[in-house]
PDB file of C-alpha atoms and ligand atoms in Angstrom:
ATOM      1  CA  MET A   1     -24.334   2.151 -10.966  1.00 36.00           C
ATOM      2  CA  THR A   2     -24.703   2.402  -7.187  1.00 37.00           C
ATOM      3  CA  SER A   3     -21.370   3.824  -6.129  1.00 38.00           C
ATOM      4  CA  LYS A   4     -18.561   6.190  -6.853  1.00 42.00           C
ATOM      5  CA  LEU A   5     -14.987   5.763  -5.697  1.00 38.00           C
ATOM      6  CA  PRO A   6     -14.126   8.326  -3.057  1.00 46.00           C
ATOM      7  CA  ALA A   7     -10.527   9.475  -2.711  1.00 65.00           C
ATOM      8  CA  ALA A   8      -7.981   6.919  -1.489  1.00 82.00           C
ATOM      9  CA  ASN A   9      -7.986   8.759   1.832  1.00 81.00           C
ATOM     10  CA  ASP A  10     -11.730   8.786   2.456  1.00 83.00           C
ATOM     11  CA  PRO A  11     -11.957   7.645   6.126  1.00 84.00           C
ATOM     12  CA  ALA A  12     -15.138   5.546   5.674  1.00 82.00           C
ATOM     13  CA  GLN A  13     -13.669   3.648   2.701  1.00 82.00           C
ATOM     14  CA  VAL A  14     -10.340   3.150   4.484  1.00 88.00           C
ATOM     15  CA  GLU A  15     -12.140   1.810   7.567  1.00 87.00           C
ATOM     16  CA  ARG A  16     -14.242  -0.641   5.520  1.00 84.00           C
ATOM     17  CA  GLN A  17     -11.329  -1.821   3.387  1.00 87.00           C
ATOM     18  CA  TYR A  18      -9.072  -2.511   6.380  1.00 92.00           C
ATOM     19  CA  ALA A  19     -11.576  -3.669   9.028  1.00 90.00           C
ATOM     20  CA  THR A  20      -9.836  -7.029   8.692  1.00 91.00           C
ATOM     21  CA  ASP A  21      -6.770  -8.075   6.733  1.00 90.00           C
ATOM     22  CA  GLN A  22      -8.848 -10.110   4.236  1.00 91.00           C
ATOM     23  CA  HIS A  23      -8.644  -7.785   1.217  1.00 91.00           C
ATOM     24  CA  LEU A  24      -5.112  -6.576   1.903  1.00 93.00           C
ATOM     25  CA  GLN A  25      -3.986 -10.201   2.288  1.00 94.00           C
ATOM     26  CA  THR A  26      -5.232 -10.950  -1.255  1.00 95.00           C
ATOM     27  CA  ARG A  27      -2.977  -8.201  -2.563  1.00 94.00           C
ATOM     28  CA  ILE A  28      -0.028  -9.272  -0.385  1.00 94.00           C
ATOM     29  CA  ASP A  29      -0.436 -12.850  -1.670  1.00 95.00           C
ATOM     30  CA  THR A  30      -0.585 -11.561  -5.263  1.00 96.00           C
ATOM     31  CA  GLN A  31       2.681  -9.694  -4.748  1.00 94.00           C
ATOM     32  CA  ARG A  32       4.356 -12.687  -3.107  1.00 94.00           C
ATOM     33  CA  ARG A  33       3.295 -15.214  -5.741  1.00 97.00           C
ATOM     34  CA  TYR A  34       3.751 -13.271  -8.953  1.00 97.00           C
ATOM     35  CA  SER A  35       6.505 -10.672  -8.358  1.00 95.00           C
ATOM     36  CA  VAL A  36       9.582 -10.917 -10.553  1.00 96.00           C
ATOM     37  CA  GLY A  37      12.765  -8.849 -10.403  1.00 95.00           C
ATOM     38  CA  ARG A  38      14.310  -6.965  -7.507  1.00 94.00           C
ATOM     39  CA  GLU A  39      12.551  -7.405  -4.186  1.00 95.00           C
ATOM     40  CA  LEU A  40      10.931  -4.576  -2.267  1.00 96.00           C
ATOM     41  CA  GLU A  41      12.055  -5.944   1.113  1.00 97.00           C
ATOM     42  CA  ALA A  42      15.683  -6.005  -0.032  1.00 97.00           C
ATOM     43  CA  GLU A  43      15.403  -2.356  -1.092  1.00 97.00           C
ATOM     44  CA  VAL A  44      13.834  -1.407   2.275  1.00 98.00           C
ATOM     45  CA  ASP A  45      16.688  -3.177   4.088  1.00 98.00           C
ATOM     46  CA  ARG A  46      19.267  -1.450   1.888  1.00 97.00           C
ATOM     47  CA  LEU A  47      17.791   1.993   2.513  1.00 98.00           C
ATOM     48  CA  LEU A  48      17.333   1.544   6.270  1.00 98.00           C
ATOM     49  CA  ALA A  49      20.651  -0.271   6.879  1.00 98.00           C
ATOM     50  CA  LEU A  50      19.471  -1.233  10.375  1.00 98.00           C
ATOM     51  CA  ASP A  51      21.988  -2.532  12.890  1.00 98.00           C
ATOM     52  CA  GLY A  52      19.228  -4.218  14.909  1.00 98.00           C
ATOM     53  CA  SER A  53      19.444  -2.002  17.980  1.00 98.00           C
ATOM     54  CA  GLU A  54      17.101   0.782  16.790  1.00 98.00           C
ATOM     55  CA  ALA A  55      13.761   1.613  18.376  1.00 98.00           C
ATOM     56  CA  LEU A  56      11.535   1.395  15.283  1.00 98.00           C
ATOM     57  CA  LEU A  57       7.901   2.382  14.745  1.00 98.00           C
ATOM     58  CA  ASP A  58       6.061   1.102  11.662  1.00 98.00           C
ATOM     59  CA  VAL A  59       2.933   3.236  11.099  1.00 98.00           C
ATOM     60  CA  GLY A  60       0.068   1.661   9.144  1.00 98.00           C
ATOM     61  CA  SER A  61       1.616  -1.694   9.954  1.00 98.00           C
ATOM     62  CA  GLY A  62      -1.488  -3.668   8.851  1.00 97.00           C
ATOM     63  CA  PRO A  63      -1.126  -7.365   9.725  1.00 97.00           C
ATOM     64  CA  GLY A  64       2.403  -6.634  10.952  1.00 98.00           C
ATOM     65  CA  HIS A  65       4.608  -8.400   8.415  1.00 97.00           C
ATOM     66  CA  PHE A  66       7.411  -5.821   8.377  1.00 98.00           C
ATOM     67  CA  PRO A  67       8.126  -5.444  12.114  1.00 98.00           C
ATOM     68  CA  GLY A  68       7.337  -9.171  12.449  1.00 98.00           C
ATOM     69  CA  ARG A  69      10.069  -9.959   9.933  1.00 98.00           C
ATOM     70  CA  LEU A  70      12.546  -7.745  11.799  1.00 98.00           C
ATOM     71  CA  ALA A  71      11.714  -9.459  15.112  1.00 98.00           C
ATOM     72  CA  ALA A  72      12.144 -12.905  13.558  1.00 97.00           C
ATOM     73  CA  GLY A  73      15.496 -11.752  12.143  1.00 97.00           C
ATOM     74  CA  GLY A  74      16.809 -10.946  15.633  1.00 97.00           C
ATOM     75  CA  HIS A  75      16.250  -7.174  15.834  1.00 98.00           C
ATOM     76  CA  SER A  76      16.897  -6.440  19.514  1.00 98.00           C
ATOM     77  CA  GLY A  77      15.724  -2.793  19.662  1.00 98.00           C
ATOM     78  CA  GLN A  78      12.112  -1.910  20.506  1.00 98.00           C
ATOM     79  CA  LEU A  79       9.714  -2.761  17.659  1.00 98.00           C
ATOM     80  CA  VAL A  80       6.273  -1.153  17.512  1.00 98.00           C
ATOM     81  CA  GLY A  81       3.538  -1.335  14.898  1.00 98.00           C
ATOM     82  CA  ALA A  82       0.679   1.203  14.877  1.00 98.00           C
ATOM     83  CA  ASP A  83      -2.481   0.933  12.805  1.00 97.00           C
ATOM     84  CA  LEU A  84      -5.831   2.698  12.754  1.00 96.00           C
ATOM     85  CA  SER A  85      -7.708  -0.580  12.322  1.00 95.00           C
ATOM     86  CA  GLY A  86      -8.489  -2.656  15.422  1.00 96.00           C
ATOM     87  CA  GLY A  87      -8.885  -5.727  13.196  1.00 96.00           C
ATOM     88  CA  MET A  88      -5.381  -5.284  11.793  1.00 96.00           C
ATOM     89  CA  VAL A  89      -3.894  -4.812  15.251  1.00 97.00           C
ATOM     90  CA  GLN A  90      -5.642  -7.948  16.485  1.00 97.00           C
ATOM     91  CA  LYS A  91      -4.334  -9.959  13.523  1.00 97.00           C
ATOM     92  CA  ALA A  92      -0.805  -8.600  13.950  1.00 98.00           C
ATOM     93  CA  ARG A  93      -0.733  -9.399  17.688  1.00 98.00           C
ATOM     94  CA  ALA A  94      -1.872 -12.951  16.980  1.00 97.00           C
ATOM     95  CA  SER A  95       0.757 -13.416  14.265  1.00 97.00           C
ATOM     96  CA  PHE A  96       3.968 -11.889  15.571  1.00 97.00           C
ATOM     97  CA  GLY A  97       5.741 -11.992  18.922  1.00 93.00           C
ATOM     98  CA  GLY A  98       8.483  -9.563  19.838  1.00 96.00           C
ATOM     99  CA  VAL A  99       6.531  -6.573  18.485  1.00 98.00           C
ATOM    100  CA  GLU A 100       4.137  -4.271  20.361  1.00 98.00           C
ATOM    101  CA  PHE A 101       1.099  -3.431  18.231  1.00 98.00           C
ATOM    102  CA  VAL A 102      -1.070  -0.428  19.091  1.00 98.00           C
ATOM    103  CA  GLN A 103      -4.258   0.935  17.570  1.00 97.00           C
ATOM    104  CA  ALA A 104      -3.594   4.560  16.626  1.00 97.00           C
ATOM    105  CA  GLY A 105      -3.981   7.040  13.782  1.00 96.00           C
ATOM    106  CA  ALA A 106      -0.918   8.413  12.046  1.00 97.00           C
ATOM    107  CA  ASP A 107      -1.716  11.936  13.178  1.00 97.00           C
ATOM    108  CA  ALA A 108      -2.203  11.034  16.882  1.00 97.00           C
ATOM    109  CA  LEU A 109       0.529   8.617  17.913  1.00 98.00           C
ATOM    110  CA  PRO A 110       0.432   7.697  21.620  1.00 98.00           C
ATOM    111  CA  PHE A 111       4.159   8.179  22.208  1.00 98.00           C
ATOM    112  CA  PRO A 112       6.215  10.947  23.843  1.00 98.00           C
ATOM    113  CA  ASP A 113       8.368  13.248  21.716  1.00 98.00           C
ATOM    114  CA  ALA A 114      11.690  11.788  20.524  1.00 98.00           C
ATOM    115  CA  THR A 115      10.893   8.104  21.184  1.00 98.00           C
ATOM    116  CA  PHE A 116      12.084   6.317  18.010  1.00 98.00           C
ATOM    117  CA  ASP A 117      15.306   6.035  16.016  1.00 98.00           C
ATOM    118  CA  VAL A 118      13.475   4.952  12.854  1.00 98.00           C
ATOM    119  CA  LEU A 119       9.914   5.424  11.619  1.00 98.00           C
ATOM    120  CA  THR A 120       8.535   3.672   8.556  1.00 98.00           C
ATOM    121  CA  ALA A 121       5.242   4.373   6.742  1.00 98.00           C
ATOM    122  CA  ARG A 122       4.797   1.732   4.086  1.00 98.00           C
ATOM    123  CA  HIS A 123       1.970   2.036   1.565  1.00 96.00           C
ATOM    124  CA  MET A 124      -0.161   4.011   3.963  1.00 97.00           C
ATOM    125  CA  LEU A 125       0.365   7.752   3.499  1.00 97.00           C
ATOM    126  CA  TYR A 126      -2.072   7.767   0.554  1.00 94.00           C
ATOM    127  CA  HIS A 127      -4.779   6.800   3.049  1.00 94.00           C
ATOM    128  CA  VAL A 128      -4.310   9.501   5.692  1.00 95.00           C
ATOM    129  CA  PRO A 129      -6.683  12.490   5.709  1.00 92.00           C
ATOM    130  CA  SER A 130      -3.803  14.992   5.993  1.00 94.00           C
ATOM    131  CA  VAL A 131      -0.276  14.010   4.902  1.00 96.00           C
ATOM    132  CA  PRO A 132       1.336  17.143   6.431  1.00 97.00           C
ATOM    133  CA  ALA A 133      -0.341  16.437   9.808  1.00 97.00           C
ATOM    134  CA  ALA A 134       0.889  12.824   9.757  1.00 98.00           C
ATOM    135  CA  LEU A 135       4.434  13.841   8.778  1.00 98.00           C
ATOM    136  CA  GLU A 136       4.505  16.421  11.565  1.00 98.00           C
ATOM    137  CA  GLU A 137       3.507  13.703  14.040  1.00 98.00           C
ATOM    138  CA  PHE A 138       6.158  11.328  12.636  1.00 98.00           C
ATOM    139  CA  ARG A 139       8.801  14.004  13.098  1.00 98.00           C
ATOM    140  CA  ARG A 140       7.646  14.623  16.676  1.00 98.00           C
ATOM    141  CA  VAL A 141       8.083  11.002  17.793  1.00 98.00           C
ATOM    142  CA  LEU A 142      11.468  10.619  16.071  1.00 98.00           C
ATOM    143  CA  LYS A 143      14.619  11.351  18.055  1.00 98.00           C
ATOM    144  CA  PRO A 144      16.892  14.110  16.732  1.00 98.00           C
ATOM    145  CA  GLY A 145      18.886  12.393  13.978  1.00 97.00           C
ATOM    146  CA  GLY A 146      16.176   9.720  13.670  1.00 98.00           C
ATOM    147  CA  ARG A 147      15.350   8.443  10.220  1.00 98.00           C
ATOM    148  CA  PHE A 148      12.108   8.268   8.251  1.00 98.00           C
ATOM    149  CA  LEU A 149      11.170   6.046   5.313  1.00 98.00           C
ATOM    150  CA  ALA A 150       7.971   6.304   3.278  1.00 98.00           C
ATOM    151  CA  VAL A 151       7.114   3.645   0.694  1.00 98.00           C
ATOM    152  CA  THR A 152       4.437   4.330  -1.896  1.00 96.00           C
ATOM    153  CA  ASN A 153       3.309   3.552  -5.426  1.00 94.00           C
ATOM    154  CA  ALA A 154       4.504   5.686  -8.309  1.00 94.00           C
ATOM    155  CA  ALA A 155       1.863   7.394 -10.419  1.00 89.00           C
ATOM    156  CA  ARG A 156       2.662   4.804 -13.116  1.00 87.00           C
ATOM    157  CA  TYR A 157       2.201   1.734 -10.904  1.00 93.00           C
ATOM    158  CA  MET A 158       0.937  -1.290 -12.840  1.00 95.00           C
ATOM    159  CA  PRO A 159       0.052   0.843 -15.894  1.00 95.00           C
ATOM    160  CA  GLU A 160      -0.707  -2.204 -18.062  1.00 97.00           C
ATOM    161  CA  LEU A 161      -3.245  -3.445 -15.510  1.00 97.00           C
ATOM    162  CA  TRP A 162      -5.001  -0.094 -15.133  1.00 96.00           C
ATOM    163  CA  ASP A 163      -4.997   0.410 -18.925  1.00 97.00           C
ATOM    164  CA  ALA A 164      -6.846  -2.916 -19.180  1.00 98.00           C
ATOM    165  CA  VAL A 165      -9.348  -1.731 -16.560  1.00 97.00           C
ATOM    166  CA  ASP A 166      -9.830   1.514 -18.531  1.00 97.00           C
ATOM    167  CA  GLU A 167     -10.487  -0.537 -21.665  1.00 97.00           C
ATOM    168  CA  ALA A 168     -12.977  -2.792 -19.865  1.00 98.00           C
ATOM    169  CA  ALA A 169     -14.770   0.311 -18.527  1.00 97.00           C
ATOM    170  CA  THR A 170     -15.419   1.433 -22.104  1.00 97.00           C
ATOM    171  CA  LEU A 171     -17.344  -1.858 -22.515  1.00 97.00           C
ATOM    172  CA  GLU A 172     -19.029  -1.741 -19.092  1.00 96.00           C
ATOM    173  CA  ALA A 173     -19.553   1.578 -17.273  1.00 96.00           C
ATOM    174  CA  THR A 174     -20.012  -0.208 -13.968  1.00 94.00           C
ATOM    175  CA  LEU A 175     -16.194  -0.399 -13.879  1.00 96.00           C
ATOM    176  CA  ILE A 176     -15.645   3.361 -13.909  1.00 94.00           C
ATOM    177  CA  PRO A 177     -15.077   3.570 -10.098  1.00 91.00           C
ATOM    178  CA  LEU A 178     -12.319   0.956 -10.455  1.00 93.00           C
ATOM    179  CA  THR A 179     -10.556   3.088 -13.109  1.00 93.00           C
ATOM    180  CA  GLN A 180     -10.261   5.921 -10.580  1.00 90.00           C
ATOM    181  CA  ILE A 181      -8.016   4.009  -8.186  1.00 87.00           C
ATOM    182  CA  ARG A 182      -4.694   4.773  -9.838  1.00 85.00           C
ATOM    183  CA  GLY A 183      -5.402   8.489 -10.063  1.00 85.00           C
ATOM    184  CA  GLY A 184      -6.693   8.562  -6.491  1.00 85.00           C
ATOM    185  CA  VAL A 185      -3.595   6.962  -4.994  1.00 85.00           C
ATOM    186  CA  ALA A 186      -1.238   9.096  -7.088  1.00 85.00           C
ATOM    187  CA  ALA A 187      -3.026  12.280  -6.082  1.00 88.00           C
ATOM    188  CA  ALA A 188      -2.965  11.344  -2.393  1.00 91.00           C
ATOM    189  CA  PHE A 189       0.756  10.460  -2.001  1.00 93.00           C
ATOM    190  CA  SER A 190       3.160   9.524  -4.798  1.00 92.00           C
ATOM    191  CA  GLU A 191       6.436  10.749  -6.292  1.00 90.00           C
ATOM    192  CA  ALA A 192       4.475  13.683  -7.723  1.00 90.00           C
ATOM    193  CA  ASN A 193       3.857  15.293  -4.325  1.00 94.00           C
ATOM    194  CA  GLY A 194       5.449  13.087  -1.628  1.00 96.00           C
ATOM    195  CA  GLU A 195       9.004  14.400  -1.866  1.00 96.00           C
ATOM    196  CA  ALA A 196       7.855  18.027  -1.460  1.00 96.00           C
ATOM    197  CA  TRP A 197       5.695  17.131   1.555  1.00 97.00           C
ATOM    198  CA  VAL A 198       8.556  15.241   3.247  1.00 98.00           C
ATOM    199  CA  GLN A 199      10.941  18.091   2.433  1.00 98.00           C
ATOM    200  CA  ASP A 200       8.510  20.549   4.059  1.00 98.00           C
ATOM    201  CA  ALA A 201       8.196  18.439   7.208  1.00 98.00           C
ATOM    202  CA  PHE A 202      11.837  17.384   7.673  1.00 98.00           C
ATOM    203  CA  GLY A 203      13.838  19.982   5.754  1.00 98.00           C
ATOM    204  CA  ASN A 204      15.349  17.162   3.672  1.00 98.00           C
ATOM    205  CA  ALA A 205      14.080  14.313   1.483  1.00 98.00           C
ATOM    206  CA  GLN A 206      15.816  11.715  -0.652  1.00 97.00           C
ATOM    207  CA  PRO A 207      13.771   9.817  -3.263  1.00 97.00           C
ATOM    208  CA  ALA A 208      14.603   6.404  -4.738  1.00 97.00           C
ATOM    209  CA  VAL A 209      12.671   4.083  -7.048  1.00 96.00           C
ATOM    210  CA  LEU A 210      12.401   0.342  -7.527  1.00 97.00           C
ATOM    211  CA  ASP A 211      11.237  -1.085 -10.846  1.00 97.00           C
ATOM    212  CA  ASN A 212      10.041  -4.669 -10.950  1.00 96.00           C
ATOM    213  CA  ALA A 213       6.956  -6.494 -12.213  1.00 97.00           C
ATOM    214  CA  LEU A 214       4.199  -8.996 -11.655  1.00 97.00           C
ATOM    215  CA  MET A 215       4.042 -11.927 -14.054  1.00 98.00           C
ATOM    216  CA  PHE A 216       0.516 -13.329 -14.089  1.00 98.00           C
ATOM    217  CA  PRO A 217       0.051 -16.877 -15.437  1.00 97.00           C
ATOM    218  CA  ALA A 218      -3.705 -16.509 -15.993  1.00 97.00           C
ATOM    219  CA  PRO A 219      -6.548 -13.959 -15.629  1.00 97.00           C
ATOM    220  CA  GLU A 220      -7.918 -15.351 -12.324  1.00 97.00           C
ATOM    221  CA  PRO A 221      -5.329 -13.801  -9.988  1.00 97.00           C
ATOM    222  CA  VAL A 222      -5.677 -10.499 -11.842  1.00 98.00           C
ATOM    223  CA  LEU A 223      -9.416 -10.553 -11.181  1.00 97.00           C
ATOM    224  CA  ALA A 224      -8.871 -11.525  -7.536  1.00 97.00           C
ATOM    225  CA  TYR A 225      -6.462  -8.598  -7.156  1.00 96.00           C
ATOM    226  CA  LEU A 226      -8.924  -6.126  -8.672  1.00 96.00           C
ATOM    227  CA  GLU A 227     -11.837  -7.557  -6.699  1.00 95.00           C
ATOM    228  CA  SER A 228     -10.034  -6.869  -3.395  1.00 93.00           C
ATOM    229  CA  HIS A 229     -10.338  -3.082  -3.883  1.00 91.00           C
ATOM    230  CA  SER A 230     -13.035  -0.981  -2.200  1.00 87.00           C
ATOM    231  CA  ALA A 231     -14.306   0.276  -5.553  1.00 89.00           C
ATOM    232  CA  TRP A 232     -15.174  -3.303  -6.523  1.00 92.00           C
ATOM    233  CA  LEU A 233     -16.550  -4.311  -3.118  1.00 90.00           C
ATOM    234  CA  ALA A 234     -19.042  -1.420  -3.312  1.00 89.00           C
ATOM    235  CA  LEU A 235     -20.667  -2.860  -6.489  1.00 93.00           C
ATOM    236  CA  ASP A 236     -23.840  -4.934  -6.249  1.00 95.00           C
ATOM    237  CA  GLU A 237     -23.930  -8.532  -7.549  1.00 96.00           C
ATOM    238  CA  THR A 238     -25.323  -7.600 -10.981  1.00 96.00           C
ATOM    239  CA  GLU A 239     -22.669  -4.933 -11.441  1.00 96.00           C
ATOM    240  CA  LYS A 240     -19.961  -7.370 -10.387  1.00 97.00           C
ATOM    241  CA  ARG A 241     -21.190  -9.981 -12.886  1.00 97.00           C
ATOM    242  CA  ARG A 242     -21.208  -7.452 -15.732  1.00 97.00           C
ATOM    243  CA  GLY A 243     -17.870  -5.975 -14.655  1.00 97.00           C
ATOM    244  CA  ARG A 244     -16.269  -9.412 -14.480  1.00 97.00           C
ATOM    245  CA  ALA A 245     -17.510 -10.263 -17.985  1.00 97.00           C
ATOM    246  CA  ALA A 246     -15.994  -7.071 -19.410  1.00 98.00           C
ATOM    247  CA  LEU A 247     -12.692  -7.631 -17.594  1.00 98.00           C
ATOM    248  CA  ASN A 248     -12.559 -11.241 -18.789  1.00 97.00           C
ATOM    249  CA  GLU A 249     -13.073 -10.115 -22.371  1.00 97.00           C
ATOM    250  CA  VAL A 250     -10.200  -7.623 -22.167  1.00 98.00           C
ATOM    251  CA  LEU A 251      -7.903  -9.931 -20.181  1.00 98.00           C
ATOM    252  CA  ALA A 252      -8.390 -12.745 -22.703  1.00 97.00           C
ATOM    253  CA  GLN A 253      -6.577 -10.526 -25.232  1.00 97.00           C
ATOM    254  CA  ARG A 254      -3.744  -9.812 -22.795  1.00 97.00           C
ATOM    255  CA  PHE A 255      -3.146 -13.536 -22.123  1.00 98.00           C
ATOM    256  CA  ARG A 256      -3.356 -14.674 -25.758  1.00 96.00           C
ATOM    257  CA  ALA A 257       0.413 -15.050 -26.040  1.00 92.00           C
ATOM    258  CA  GLY A 258       0.977 -16.585 -22.555  1.00 95.00           C
ATOM    259  CA  PRO A 259       1.785 -15.025 -19.150  1.00 97.00           C
ATOM    260  CA  TRP A 260       1.115 -11.306 -18.808  1.00 98.00           C
ATOM    261  CA  THR A 261       3.741  -8.983 -17.351  1.00 97.00           C
ATOM    262  CA  VAL A 262       2.573  -5.909 -15.447  1.00 97.00           C
ATOM    263  CA  SER A 263       5.267  -3.424 -14.465  1.00 97.00           C
ATOM    264  CA  LYS A 264       5.534  -1.825 -11.044  1.00 96.00           C
ATOM    265  CA  ARG A 265       7.379   1.286  -9.910  1.00 95.00           C
ATOM    266  CA  THR A 266       7.658   1.770  -6.158  1.00 96.00           C
ATOM    267  CA  VAL A 267       8.849   5.042  -4.664  1.00 97.00           C
ATOM    268  CA  PHE A 268      10.881   5.372  -1.452  1.00 98.00           C
ATOM    269  CA  ILE A 269      11.392   8.692   0.277  1.00 98.00           C
ATOM    270  CA  THR A 270      13.865   8.893   3.128  1.00 98.00           C
ATOM    271  CA  ALA A 271      14.551  11.785   5.459  1.00 98.00           C
ATOM    272  CA  ALA A 272      16.344  12.503   8.718  1.00 98.00           C
ATOM    273  CA  ARG A 273      15.071  14.525  11.627  1.00 98.00           C
TER     274      ARG A 273
HETATM  275  C1  LIG B   1      -2.112  -0.765   2.173  1.00 72.61           C
HETATM  276  S1  LIG B   1      -2.122  -1.188   3.878  1.00 72.61           S
HETATM  277  C2  LIG B   1      -0.363  -1.346   4.158  1.00 72.61           C
HETATM  278  C3  LIG B   1      -0.029  -2.287   5.292  1.00 72.61           C
HETATM  279  C4  LIG B   1       1.477  -2.525   5.483  1.00 72.61           C
HETATM  280  N1  LIG B   1       2.192  -1.304   5.828  1.00 72.61           N
HETATM  281  C5  LIG B   1       2.054  -3.112   4.231  1.00 72.61           C
HETATM  282  O1  LIG B   1       2.868  -2.444   3.565  1.00 72.61           O
HETATM  283  O2  LIG B   1       1.685  -4.253   3.912  1.00 72.61           O
HETATM  284  C6  LIG B   1      -2.505   0.334   4.675  1.00 72.61           C
HETATM  285  C7  LIG B   1      -2.633   0.226   6.191  1.00 72.61           C
HETATM  286  O3  LIG B   1      -2.682   1.547   6.733  1.00 72.61           O
HETATM  287  C8  LIG B   1      -3.683   1.593   7.737  1.00 72.61           C
HETATM  288  N2  LIG B   1      -4.133   2.983   7.852  1.00 72.61           N
HETATM  289  C9  LIG B   1      -4.929   3.662   7.003  1.00 72.61           C
HETATM  290  N3  LIG B   1      -5.091   4.922   7.418  1.00 72.61           N
HETATM  291  C10 LIG B   1      -4.369   5.062   8.567  1.00 72.61           C
HETATM  292  C11 LIG B   1      -4.126   6.128   9.473  1.00 72.61           C
HETATM  293  N4  LIG B   1      -4.657   7.334   9.270  1.00 72.61           N
HETATM  294  N5  LIG B   1      -3.346   5.892  10.534  1.00 72.61           N
HETATM  295  C12 LIG B   1      -2.794   4.671  10.746  1.00 72.61           C
HETATM  296  N6  LIG B   1      -2.988   3.618   9.923  1.00 72.61           N
HETATM  297  C13 LIG B   1      -3.762   3.808   8.848  1.00 72.61           C
HETATM  298  C14 LIG B   1      -4.752   0.638   7.264  1.00 72.61           C
HETATM  299  O4  LIG B   1      -5.596   0.196   8.321  1.00 72.61           O
HETATM  300  C15 LIG B   1      -3.904  -0.480   6.652  1.00 72.61           C
HETATM  301  O5  LIG B   1      -3.583  -1.471   7.597  1.00 72.61           O
END
């Protein structure tokens, strides 16, 4: 085995994983194609209840889908996306008009105090080196009365999938770094610690959850999803071949009776400045 999985917020891993949108796009496509049940975007819209006039900053905006969707929907207030990755910012700028995209870290946002009415941090706080430092910065750029929304994975996010990875790792030790992903994300920012951190930063925090699922028709998209993670990308070709064989053996059992349903629990934490 040539590699170990560092924490979800290891800066070198985060930089490699998000240098371009390639790997993230695989996971976005997986979610779009195979999600069943209540939609995440509908829950975000319900929680934010935007009237369209707000100045909104989306931190960790990646390829820009969220502010891009708001712009396309006629949001007339200022829309800004910020991301640490130059590749992501480039992709977002090329994809979406009506949004300003800037390259910046969550803990050093290039905006004056009290600039935004709303700040969103979607599936990104588990990557930052210091959650309290990022939350402090978010609070700084929000106007008094401004609102904050964090979106993250619950500790039990896709448990059936990660149980299958655990099982495959008992057949092939090369997969051990992949088994550490769920624990790494949960430890970095989940319902277990996120609400307390937001409460500390804002003096208030309101959690909500969304339960839905992925329904996979066949093992291939499951493998593609797993193979988009840094822990897989760090394996050499021999390790990948052996890891894939073990995963295929375990997944064959899961698909014996037809499509395989993997449950998802997403956590939302809102706060007001
Ligand atoms: C899982 S992606 C989420 C992208 C988008 N928010 C979404 O929900 O599809 C995480 C994003 O956070 C960015 N990121 C990671 N660490 C960051 C940091 N410290 N400051 C700003 N962005 C960061 C990554 O470059 C990546 O684009």
